[in-house]
mmCIF file of C-alpha atoms in Angstrom:
data_model
loop_
_atom_site.group_PDB
_atom_site.id
_atom_site.type_symbol
_atom_site.label_atom_id
_atom_site.label_comp_id
_atom_site.label_asym_id
_atom_site.label_seq_id
_atom_site.Cartn_x
_atom_site.Cartn_y
_atom_site.Cartn_z
ATOM 1 C CA MET A 1096 54.774 81.882 57.863
ATOM 2 C CA LEU A 1097 52.926 85.218 59.150
ATOM 3 C CA PHE A 1098 56.156 86.643 59.758
ATOM 4 C CA ASP A 1099 57.752 86.115 56.460
ATOM 5 C CA THR A 1100 54.632 87.249 54.368
ATOM 6 C CA SER A 1101 54.405 90.851 56.698
ATOM 7 C CA LEU A 1102 57.856 91.199 56.617
ATOM 8 C CA ARG A 1103 58.456 90.974 53.048
ATOM 9 C CA LYS A 1104 55.273 93.038 52.192
ATOM 10 C CA ASP A 1105 56.866 95.729 54.227
ATOM 11 C CA LEU A 1106 60.232 95.570 52.437
ATOM 12 C CA SER A 1107 58.799 95.362 48.937
ATOM 13 C CA ARG A 1108 56.627 98.828 49.636
ATOM 14 C CA SER A 1109 59.618 100.588 51.072
ATOM 15 C CA PHE A 1110 61.899 99.322 48.421
ATOM 16 C CA LEU A 1111 59.471 100.573 45.562
ATOM 17 C CA GLY A 1112 58.893 103.928 47.118
ATOM 18 C CA THR A 1113 62.711 104.402 47.875
ATOM 19 C CA LEU A 1114 63.342 102.954 44.146
ATOM 20 C CA THR A 1115 60.841 105.572 42.466
ATOM 21 C CA VAL A 1116 62.333 108.684 44.684
ATOM 22 C CA LEU A 1117 66.071 107.494 43.909
ATOM 23 C CA LEU A 1118 65.308 106.965 40.104
ATOM 24 C CA MET A 1119 63.648 110.450 40.026
ATOM 25 C CA VAL A 1120 66.574 112.085 41.526
ATOM 26 C CA VAL A 1121 68.988 110.338 39.148
ATOM 27 C CA ILE A 1122 67.226 111.215 35.897
ATOM 28 C CA THR A 1123 67.023 114.615 36.637
ATOM 29 C CA LEU A 1124 71.023 114.664 37.290
ATOM 30 C CA MET A 1125 71.503 113.013 34.394
ATOM 31 C CA LEU A 1126 69.418 115.116 32.409
ATOM 32 C CA ILE A 1127 71.043 118.087 33.877
ATOM 33 C CA ARG A 1128 74.318 116.544 32.833
ATOM 34 C CA THR A 1129 72.960 115.452 29.082
ATOM 35 C CA LEU A 1130 71.629 118.970 28.754
ATOM 36 C CA GLY A 1131 75.312 120.305 29.981
ATOM 37 C CA GLN A 1132 76.975 117.762 27.393
ATOM 38 C CA ALA A 1133 74.902 118.825 24.499
ATOM 39 C CA SER A 1134 75.645 122.819 25.290
ATOM 40 C CA LYS A 1135 79.293 121.714 24.888
ATOM 41 C CA GLY A 1136 78.834 119.814 21.767
ATOM 42 C CA ALA A 1137 79.880 116.337 23.223
ATOM 43 C CA VAL A 1138 76.630 114.763 22.053
ATOM 44 C CA SER A 1139 73.666 115.315 19.698
ATOM 45 C CA PRO A 1140 70.565 117.587 20.929
ATOM 46 C CA SER A 1141 68.529 114.781 19.155
ATOM 47 C CA ASP A 1142 70.003 112.013 21.235
ATOM 48 C CA ILE A 1143 69.700 113.603 24.904
ATOM 49 C CA MET A 1144 66.863 110.985 25.632
ATOM 50 C CA LEU A 1145 69.088 108.093 24.308
ATOM 51 C CA VAL A 1146 72.219 108.965 26.323
ATOM 52 C CA MET A 1147 70.256 109.806 29.399
ATOM 53 C CA GLY A 1148 68.296 106.698 29.381
ATOM 54 C CA TYR A 1149 71.871 104.667 28.322
ATOM 55 C CA THR A 1150 73.444 106.650 31.250
ATOM 56 C CA VAL A 1151 70.494 105.822 34.092
ATOM 57 C CA LEU A 1152 70.665 102.130 32.787
ATOM 58 C CA GLY A 1153 74.659 102.174 33.420
ATOM 59 C CA TYR A 1154 73.855 103.531 37.072
ATOM 60 C CA MET A 1155 70.995 101.162 37.999
ATOM 61 C CA PRO A 1156 73.465 98.702 39.835
ATOM 62 C CA ILE A 1157 74.466 101.568 42.491
ATOM 63 C CA VAL A 1158 70.694 103.101 42.517
ATOM 64 C CA LEU A 1159 69.147 99.310 43.394
ATOM 65 C CA SER A 1160 72.049 98.677 46.034
ATOM 66 C CA LEU A 1161 71.027 102.230 47.772
ATOM 67 C CA SER A 1162 67.199 101.304 47.382
ATOM 68 C CA LEU A 1163 67.760 97.906 49.052
ATOM 69 C CA PHE A 1164 69.873 99.116 51.707
ATOM 70 C CA VAL A 1165 67.545 102.238 52.514
ATOM 71 C CA ALA A 1166 64.586 99.673 52.419
ATOM 72 C CA VAL A 1167 65.742 97.122 55.009
ATOM 73 C CA ILE A 1168 66.727 99.935 57.465
ATOM 74 C CA GLY A 1169 63.508 101.881 56.834
ATOM 75 C CA THR A 1170 61.567 98.803 57.570
ATOM 76 C CA LEU A 1171 63.362 97.662 60.507
ATOM 77 C CA ALA A 1172 63.132 100.791 62.046
ATOM 78 C CA ARG A 1173 59.623 101.305 61.670
ATOM 79 C CA MET A 1174 59.216 97.837 63.249
ATOM 80 C CA TYR A 1175 61.396 99.218 66.195
ATOM 81 C CA GLN A 1176 59.384 102.357 66.705
ATOM 82 C CA ASP A 1177 56.036 100.548 66.524
ATOM 83 C CA SER A 1178 57.207 98.103 68.962
ATOM 84 C CA GLU A 1179 56.738 95.229 66.562
ATOM 85 C CA MET A 1180 60.283 93.967 66.857
ATOM 86 C CA VAL A 1181 59.682 93.426 70.785
ATOM 87 C CA ILE A 1182 56.273 91.273 69.417
ATOM 88 C CA TRP A 1183 58.738 88.881 67.719
ATOM 89 C CA PHE A 1184 61.606 88.838 69.978
ATOM 90 C CA ALA A 1185 58.811 87.544 73.006
ATOM 91 C CA SER A 1186 57.686 85.186 70.356
ATOM 92 C CA GLY A 1187 61.067 83.540 70.406
ATOM 93 C CA ARG A 1188 62.381 85.214 66.954
ATOM 94 C CA GLY A 1189 65.937 86.389 67.497
ATOM 95 C CA LEU A 1190 67.774 89.388 65.416
ATOM 96 C CA ALA A 1191 69.720 86.714 63.581
ATOM 97 C CA GLY A 1192 66.005 85.092 62.326
ATOM 98 C CA PHE A 1193 65.378 87.928 60.349
ATOM 99 C CA LEU A 1194 68.331 87.260 57.959
ATOM 100 C CA PRO A 1195 66.907 84.120 56.026
ATOM 101 C CA THR A 1196 63.546 86.393 55.075
ATOM 102 C CA LEU A 1197 65.819 89.214 54.067
ATOM 103 C CA ALA A 1198 68.003 86.943 51.985
ATOM 104 C CA ARG A 1199 64.620 85.397 50.289
ATOM 105 C CA PHE A 1200 63.692 89.318 49.564
ATOM 106 C CA ALA A 1201 66.863 90.214 48.205
ATOM 107 C CA TRP A 1202 68.404 87.477 46.269
ATOM 108 C CA PRO A 1203 66.596 88.575 43.007
ATOM 109 C CA LEU A 1204 67.953 91.939 43.583
ATOM 110 C CA VAL A 1205 71.548 90.852 44.200
ATOM 111 C CA LEU A 1206 71.404 88.838 41.000
ATOM 112 C CA ALA A 1207 70.276 91.821 39.120
ATOM 113 C CA ILE A 1208 73.001 94.144 40.332
ATOM 114 C CA GLY A 1209 75.431 91.618 39.428
ATOM 115 C CA ALA A 1210 74.274 91.219 35.899
ATOM 116 C CA LEU A 1211 73.511 94.986 35.459
ATOM 117 C CA SER A 1212 77.204 95.716 36.504
ATOM 118 C CA LEU A 1213 78.752 93.117 34.483
ATOM 119 C CA PHE A 1214 76.643 93.236 31.566
ATOM 120 C CA ALA A 1215 74.561 96.396 31.427
ATOM 121 C CA TRP A 1216 77.125 98.521 32.253
ATOM 122 C CA PRO A 1217 79.692 98.109 29.974
ATOM 123 C CA TRP A 1218 76.751 97.930 27.019
ATOM 124 C CA SER A 1219 75.503 101.216 28.133
ATOM 125 C CA GLN A 1220 78.889 102.998 27.983
ATOM 126 C CA ALA A 1221 79.299 101.414 24.672
ATOM 127 C CA GLN A 1222 76.128 102.812 23.210
ATOM 128 C CA ILE A 1223 77.244 106.158 24.787
ATOM 129 C CA LEU A 1224 80.567 106.151 23.130
ATOM 130 C CA ASP A 1225 79.064 105.270 19.538
ATOM 131 C CA LEU A 1226 76.642 108.030 19.871
ATOM 132 C CA ARG A 1227 79.333 110.719 20.684
ATOM 133 C CA ASN A 1228 81.420 109.304 18.108
ATOM 134 C CA GLN A 1229 78.772 109.390 15.473
ATOM 135 C CA PHE A 1230 78.190 112.726 16.295
ATOM 136 C CA GLN A 1231 81.589 114.148 16.606
ATOM 137 C CA GLN A 1232 82.421 112.940 13.058
ATOM 138 C CA ARG A 1233 78.847 113.973 11.677
ATOM 139 C CA SER A 1234 79.799 117.446 13.250
ATOM 140 C CA ASP A 1235 82.948 118.003 11.443
ATOM 141 C CA LEU A 1236 81.353 116.799 7.984
ATOM 142 C CA ASP A 1237 78.345 119.307 8.622
ATOM 143 C CA ARG A 1238 80.950 121.995 9.381
ATOM 144 C CA ILE A 1239 82.789 121.756 5.796
ATOM 145 C CA ALA A 1240 80.482 123.422 3.820
ATOM 146 C CA PRO A 1241 81.029 124.202 0.325
ATOM 147 C CA GLY A 1242 81.833 128.106 -0.639
ATOM 148 C CA GLU A 1243 81.987 128.781 3.502
ATOM 149 C CA PHE A 1244 84.685 129.118 5.869
ATOM 150 C CA GLN A 1245 83.941 126.671 8.784
ATOM 151 C CA VAL A 1246 85.881 126.040 11.902
ATOM 152 C CA SER A 1247 86.293 122.791 13.119
ATOM 153 C CA SER A 1248 84.967 121.358 16.354
ATOM 154 C CA SER A 1249 88.089 121.599 18.257
ATOM 155 C CA GLY A 1250 88.325 125.204 17.426
ATOM 156 C CA ASP A 1251 92.006 125.293 15.926
ATOM 157 C CA SER A 1252 91.057 124.685 12.148
ATOM 158 C CA VAL A 1253 89.612 126.733 9.664
ATOM 159 C CA PHE A 1254 88.224 125.157 6.169
ATOM 160 C CA PHE A 1255 87.292 126.181 2.923
ATOM 161 C CA VAL A 1256 85.718 124.464 0.158
ATOM 162 C CA ASP A 1257 84.864 125.530 -3.392
ATOM 163 C CA ARG A 1258 81.423 126.031 -4.018
ATOM 164 C CA ASP A 1259 81.367 124.253 -7.139
ATOM 165 C CA SER A 1260 82.233 121.116 -5.487
ATOM 166 C CA SER A 1261 79.782 118.455 -5.989
ATOM 167 C CA SER A 1262 79.808 116.624 -2.550
ATOM 168 C CA LEU A 1263 81.810 117.131 0.808
ATOM 169 C CA GLU A 1264 83.379 113.248 0.159
ATOM 170 C CA GLN A 1265 85.057 114.642 -2.878
ATOM 171 C CA ALA A 1266 85.832 118.458 -2.859
ATOM 172 C CA ARG A 1267 87.754 120.501 -5.270
ATOM 173 C CA GLN A 1268 89.949 123.797 -4.299
ATOM 174 C CA ILE A 1269 90.706 123.038 -0.615
ATOM 175 C CA PHE A 1270 92.136 125.922 1.684
ATOM 176 C CA PHE A 1271 93.018 124.535 5.013
ATOM 177 C CA ALA A 1272 94.449 126.426 7.855
ATOM 178 C CA GLN A 1273 95.538 125.471 11.302
ATOM 179 C CA GLU A 1274 96.721 127.351 14.698
ATOM 180 C CA LYS A 1275 98.947 125.645 17.391
ATOM 181 C CA PRO A 1276 100.845 127.001 20.076
ATOM 182 C CA GLU A 1277 104.197 126.055 18.338
ATOM 183 C CA GLU A 1278 103.213 126.384 14.657
ATOM 184 C CA SER A 1279 100.821 127.682 12.406
ATOM 185 C CA SER A 1280 100.213 126.500 8.738
ATOM 186 C CA VAL A 1281 98.440 127.079 5.664
ATOM 187 C CA THR A 1282 97.658 124.452 3.267
ATOM 188 C CA THR A 1283 95.933 124.403 -0.474
ATOM 189 C CA ALA A 1284 94.877 121.641 -2.572
ATOM 190 C CA ARG A 1285 93.350 120.745 -5.725
ATOM 191 C CA SER A 1286 91.371 117.846 -4.342
ATOM 192 C CA ALA A 1287 90.388 116.496 -0.884
ATOM 193 C CA SER A 1288 88.337 113.595 0.553
ATOM 194 C CA LEU A 1289 86.667 112.685 4.213
ATOM 195 C CA VAL A 1290 87.742 109.572 5.774
ATOM 196 C CA GLN A 1291 86.689 108.135 9.089
ATOM 197 C CA GLN A 1292 88.861 105.696 10.762
ATOM 198 C CA GLY A 1293 89.035 104.447 14.405
ATOM 199 C CA GLY A 1294 86.572 106.741 15.765
ATOM 200 C CA GLN A 1295 88.530 109.731 13.995
ATOM 201 C CA SER A 1296 87.689 112.150 11.051
ATOM 202 C CA TRP A 1297 90.873 112.552 8.449
ATOM 203 C CA VAL A 1298 90.714 115.092 5.567
ATOM 204 C CA VAL A 1299 93.048 113.514 2.499
ATOM 205 C CA LEU A 1300 94.243 116.474 0.604
ATOM 206 C CA GLU A 1301 95.739 115.777 -2.798
ATOM 207 C CA THR A 1302 98.114 117.904 -5.225
ATOM 208 C CA GLY A 1303 98.836 120.947 -3.151
ATOM 209 C CA GLN A 1304 101.201 123.250 -1.150
ATOM 210 C CA ARG A 1305 101.744 123.649 2.492
ATOM 211 C CA VAL A 1306 103.275 126.740 4.205
ATOM 212 C CA GLU A 1307 104.220 126.501 7.706
ATOM 213 C CA GLN A 1308 105.516 129.157 10.022
ATOM 214 C CA ILE A 1309 107.575 127.548 12.938
ATOM 215 C CA ARG A 1310 107.649 129.826 16.340
ATOM 216 C CA GLY A 1311 110.234 129.558 19.349
ATOM 217 C CA ASP A 1312 113.703 130.210 19.941
ATOM 218 C CA LYS A 1313 114.435 129.454 15.975
ATOM 219 C CA PRO A 1314 111.638 130.670 13.916
ATOM 220 C CA ALA A 1315 111.637 129.562 10.281
ATOM 221 C CA LEU A 1316 109.296 129.368 7.242
ATOM 222 C CA ARG A 1317 108.821 126.402 5.293
ATOM 223 C CA VAL A 1318 107.319 125.873 2.086
ATOM 224 C CA ALA A 1319 106.522 122.306 0.683
ATOM 225 C CA GLU A 1320 104.725 120.688 -2.212
ATOM 226 C CA PHE A 1321 102.709 117.268 -1.713
ATOM 227 C CA ASP A 1322 100.909 114.824 -3.616
ATOM 228 C CA ARG A 1323 98.946 113.492 -0.955
ATOM 229 C CA TYR A 1324 98.558 114.877 2.799
ATOM 230 C CA GLU A 1325 96.661 113.721 5.391
ATOM 231 C CA VAL A 1326 95.043 115.865 8.466
ATOM 232 C CA LEU A 1327 93.143 114.708 11.434
ATOM 233 C CA LEU A 1328 90.369 116.564 12.692
ATOM 234 C CA ARG A 1329 89.668 115.245 16.028
ATOM 235 C CA ARG A 1330 91.609 113.649 18.415
ATOM 236 C CA ASP A 1331 91.097 112.813 22.176
ATOM 237 C CA PRO A 1332 93.279 109.749 23.133
ATOM 238 C CA VAL A 1333 92.896 110.296 26.776
ATOM 239 C CA SER A 1334 89.040 110.187 26.945
ATOM 240 C CA GLU A 1335 88.871 107.603 24.432
ATOM 241 C CA ALA A 1336 91.037 105.408 26.295
ATOM 242 C CA GLN A 1337 89.102 105.928 29.569
ATOM 243 C CA THR A 1338 85.785 105.053 28.022
ATOM 244 C CA SER A 1339 86.521 102.264 25.804
ATOM 245 C CA ILE A 1340 87.845 100.683 29.374
ATOM 246 C CA ARG A 1341 84.529 101.432 30.733
ATOM 247 C CA ALA A 1342 82.646 99.915 27.202
ATOM 248 C CA THR A 1343 84.812 96.713 27.390
ATOM 249 C CA PRO A 1344 82.592 93.403 28.252
ATOM 250 C CA SER A 1345 83.425 91.673 31.504
ATOM 251 C CA ALA A 1346 84.875 88.663 29.662
ATOM 252 C CA GLU A 1347 87.035 90.830 27.899
ATOM 253 C CA LEU A 1348 88.326 92.300 30.741
ATOM 254 C CA LEU A 1349 89.102 89.176 32.486
ATOM 255 C CA ALA A 1350 91.045 88.110 29.363
ATOM 256 C CA ARG A 1351 93.112 91.246 29.436
ATOM 257 C CA ILE A 1352 94.234 91.349 32.979
ATOM 258 C CA ASP A 1353 97.843 90.110 31.699
ATOM 259 C CA ASP A 1354 97.975 92.859 29.487
ATOM 260 C CA PRO A 1355 101.606 94.475 30.227
ATOM 261 C CA GLU A 1356 100.382 97.865 29.364
ATOM 262 C CA GLN A 1357 96.556 98.425 30.483
ATOM 263 C CA GLY A 1358 96.391 95.117 32.622
ATOM 264 C CA ASN A 1359 95.829 97.045 35.667
ATOM 265 C CA ALA A 1360 93.119 99.456 34.289
ATOM 266 C CA TYR A 1361 91.510 96.514 33.040
ATOM 267 C CA GLU A 1362 91.593 94.768 36.343
ATOM 268 C CA ALA A 1363 90.450 97.983 38.185
ATOM 269 C CA GLU A 1364 87.181 98.033 36.125
ATOM 270 C CA LEU A 1365 86.666 94.527 36.609
ATOM 271 C CA VAL A 1366 87.163 94.883 40.466
ATOM 272 C CA TRP A 1367 84.757 97.640 40.649
ATOM 273 C CA ARG A 1368 82.158 95.968 38.578
ATOM 274 C CA ALA A 1369 82.316 92.560 40.887
ATOM 275 C CA GLY A 1370 82.290 94.875 43.931
ATOM 276 C CA LEU A 1371 78.921 96.450 43.493
ATOM 277 C CA ALA A 1372 77.294 92.855 43.561
ATOM 278 C CA LEU A 1373 79.278 91.926 46.770
ATOM 279 C CA ALA A 1374 78.475 95.237 48.038
ATOM 280 C CA ALA A 1375 74.635 94.650 47.770
ATOM 281 C CA ILE A 1376 75.095 91.166 50.007
ATOM 282 C CA ASN A 1377 76.787 93.158 52.771
ATOM 283 C CA TYR A 1378 74.386 95.980 52.956
ATOM 284 C CA ILE A 1379 71.698 93.282 53.891
ATOM 285 C CA ILE A 1380 73.761 91.948 56.795
ATOM 286 C CA LEU A 1381 75.017 95.927 57.484
ATOM 287 C CA ALA A 1382 71.396 96.926 57.519
ATOM 288 C CA LEU A 1383 70.236 94.294 60.085
ATOM 289 C CA ALA A 1384 73.059 95.020 62.524
ATOM 290 C CA LEU A 1385 73.070 98.762 62.312
ATOM 291 C CA THR A 1386 69.296 99.377 63.183
ATOM 292 C CA SER A 1387 68.541 99.586 66.553
ATOM 293 C CA SER A 1388 65.766 101.050 68.692
ATOM 294 C CA ASN A 1389 66.185 104.989 69.008
ATOM 295 C CA PRO A 1390 63.370 107.122 69.825
ATOM 296 C CA ARG A 1391 65.432 110.210 69.830
ATOM 297 C CA SER A 1392 66.643 109.957 66.290
ATOM 298 C CA GLY A 1393 63.340 109.674 64.703
ATOM 299 C CA ARG A 1394 62.731 108.016 61.444
ATOM 300 C CA MET A 1395 64.878 110.055 59.530
ATOM 301 C CA GLY A 1396 67.959 109.322 61.895
ATOM 302 C CA HIS A 1397 68.477 105.548 60.299
ATOM 303 C CA VAL A 1398 68.081 107.175 56.702
ATOM 304 C CA VAL A 1399 70.980 109.324 57.041
ATOM 305 C CA THR A 1400 72.910 106.583 58.838
ATOM 306 C CA ALA A 1401 72.383 104.280 55.861
ATOM 307 C CA LEU A 1402 73.389 107.442 53.742
ATOM 308 C CA LEU A 1403 76.348 107.897 55.534
ATOM 309 C CA VAL A 1404 77.446 104.131 55.854
ATOM 310 C CA PHE A 1405 76.676 103.888 52.008
ATOM 311 C CA VAL A 1406 78.852 106.925 50.665
ATOM 312 C CA VAL A 1407 81.791 105.372 52.746
ATOM 313 C CA TYR A 1408 81.432 102.106 51.410
ATOM 314 C CA PHE A 1409 81.143 103.215 47.548
ATOM 315 C CA ASN A 1410 83.975 105.660 48.413
ATOM 316 C CA LEU A 1411 86.285 102.726 49.118
ATOM 317 C CA LEU A 1412 85.139 100.706 46.167
ATOM 318 C CA SER A 1413 86.270 104.016 43.929
ATOM 319 C CA LEU A 1414 89.421 104.183 46.201
ATOM 320 C CA GLY A 1415 90.249 100.513 45.640
ATOM 321 C CA GLN A 1416 89.586 100.986 42.206
ATOM 322 C CA ASN A 1417 92.158 103.699 41.674
ATOM 323 C CA TRP A 1418 94.798 101.701 43.901
ATOM 324 C CA VAL A 1419 94.395 98.669 41.526
ATOM 325 C CA ALA A 1420 94.690 100.728 38.632
ATOM 326 C CA ARG A 1421 97.629 102.256 39.734
ATOM 327 C CA GLY A 1422 99.223 98.826 40.517
ATOM 328 C CA ARG A 1423 99.414 99.154 44.345
ATOM 329 C CA ILE A 1424 97.340 96.343 45.164
ATOM 330 C CA HIS A 1425 96.147 93.295 43.613
ATOM 331 C CA GLY A 1426 92.244 93.169 42.757
ATOM 332 C CA GLY A 1427 91.664 89.648 44.403
ATOM 333 C CA LEU A 1428 93.490 90.810 47.557
ATOM 334 C CA TRP A 1429 91.274 94.272 47.498
ATOM 335 C CA LEU A 1430 88.039 92.300 47.068
ATOM 336 C CA ALA A 1431 88.949 89.805 50.077
ATOM 337 C CA LEU A 1432 90.022 92.627 52.184
ATOM 338 C CA LEU A 1433 87.481 95.294 51.778
ATOM 339 C CA HIS A 1434 84.316 92.885 51.062
ATOM 340 C CA GLY A 1435 85.490 90.190 53.467
ATOM 341 C CA GLY A 1436 86.111 92.594 56.104
ATOM 342 C CA VAL A 1437 83.063 94.096 56.141
ATOM 343 C CA PHE A 1438 81.315 90.960 55.990
ATOM 344 C CA VAL A 1439 83.229 89.619 58.975
ATOM 345 C CA LEU A 1440 82.603 92.858 60.903
ATOM 346 C CA ALA A 1441 78.895 92.956 59.950
ATOM 347 C CA TRP A 1442 78.540 89.516 60.821
ATOM 348 C CA ALA A 1443 80.314 89.761 64.423
ATOM 349 C CA TRP A 1444 78.100 93.063 65.110
ATOM 350 C CA LEU A 1445 75.049 90.892 64.135
ATOM 351 C CA MET A 1446 75.477 87.821 66.162
ATOM 352 C CA ALA A 1447 76.741 90.285 69.016
ATOM 353 C CA ARG A 1448 73.522 92.095 68.981
ATOM 354 C CA ASN A 1449 71.566 88.642 68.684
ATOM 355 C CA ALA A 1450 73.166 87.289 71.719
ATOM 356 C CA GLN A 1451 72.527 90.977 73.323
ATOM 357 C CA TRP A 1452 76.237 91.386 74.162
ATOM 358 C CA THR A 1453 77.041 94.761 75.472
ATOM 359 C CA LEU A 1454 80.127 96.544 76.163
ATOM 360 C CA GLY A 1455 79.186 96.992 79.934
ATOM 361 C CA GLN A 1456 78.240 92.997 79.975
ATOM 362 C CA TRP A 1457 81.960 92.419 78.441
ATOM 363 C CA ARG A 1458 83.405 94.754 81.325
ATOM 364 C CA GLY A 1459 81.496 93.096 84.093
ATOM 365 C CA ARG A 1460 82.710 89.644 82.846
ATOM 366 C CA ALA A 1461 85.947 90.416 82.724
ATOM 367 C CA ARG A 1462 86.012 92.041 86.183
ATOM 368 C CA ARG A 1463 84.800 89.143 87.447
ATOM 369 C CA LYS A 1464 87.128 86.754 85.954
ATOM 370 C CA ALA A 1465 89.627 89.057 87.583
ATOM 371 C CA ALA A 1466 88.155 88.972 90.779
ATOM 372 C CA VAL A 1467 88.200 85.261 90.685
ATOM 373 C CA ALA A 1468 91.517 84.965 89.354
ATOM 374 C CA GLY A 1469 92.716 87.080 92.230
ATOM 375 C CA GLY A 1470 90.843 85.049 94.962
ATOM 376 C CA GLU A 1471 92.383 81.753 93.596
ATOM 377 C CA GLY A 1472 95.480 83.447 94.189
ATOM 378 C CA ARG A 1473 95.395 84.324 97.200
ATOM 379 C CA ALA A 1474 93.838 80.980 98.538
#
């Protein structure tokens, strides 16, 4: 009882302190990143705090995992340096005996990491996507001001609306010029309306004329009259596709794994989300197996080790997501190989340390067995 109480108190203090520091670092980095996006026109300046909050919420599984890993390693390292581990070992408590207490402390955090990665991550990404789309649509509408030449948010189009137009939704006397690498065009129309569809902004022109100048090996000039003409203001299919997968709920990802076109991408995103929860379990065993008494390393030596192990493990998660997205490996197989392999390796390492096996002892036993076998052969 005393062992469980003291260890869990130390773990709680270490975890809260580590979590506070990491949250401050993440909030600062996300604030700088969000300010950069706002300066580029990707998000509204008034939505900076909302976008930053949703972003931090999405990255909370990673922050909680790292905080748990560093807290366990830091607590055990302090116990080694203060000779508390010697006392517990002398009282009959083995290294594997720490695992039940660590599990009782960490299981709520593991459940929270799993819930955040499977549900909070896609929800936060969906909220960020909605804010960006709303701002992009609103910014295009704001740029079309009656009586003024305005440049679109993409920078390749110029608009002019008659000053006498009653509203932007129903404008009169429209001038629209567009510049592309392969052609340039000038369009005039008697009336126009603005339509938002599928996260994109469209200008619907009615009763007008369009002049196109084609560049290239065979330049040409085309003049056409129309009754109805639609112009796309904003289009970014790659970034929208990537963000939509991140914003897709986990249940929907699971249902779309067999999709012939993007099934691998859906499976890769699901593997990454599930991998965060599985990695949190392995971090507990790894921390217990990694920590040892080394007076020369100091207190920061174990923290540096924890950060290196965490970075390697996290990079393997990202690498596996990339491989699954490209179809190089099945998602279930990668989960078994990575997380199952780390679990087996960490558990074997922990059992070896619990039984106080060393490489020198193993070599000595091998030599003794070889000597005994040689003696029996001569006899």
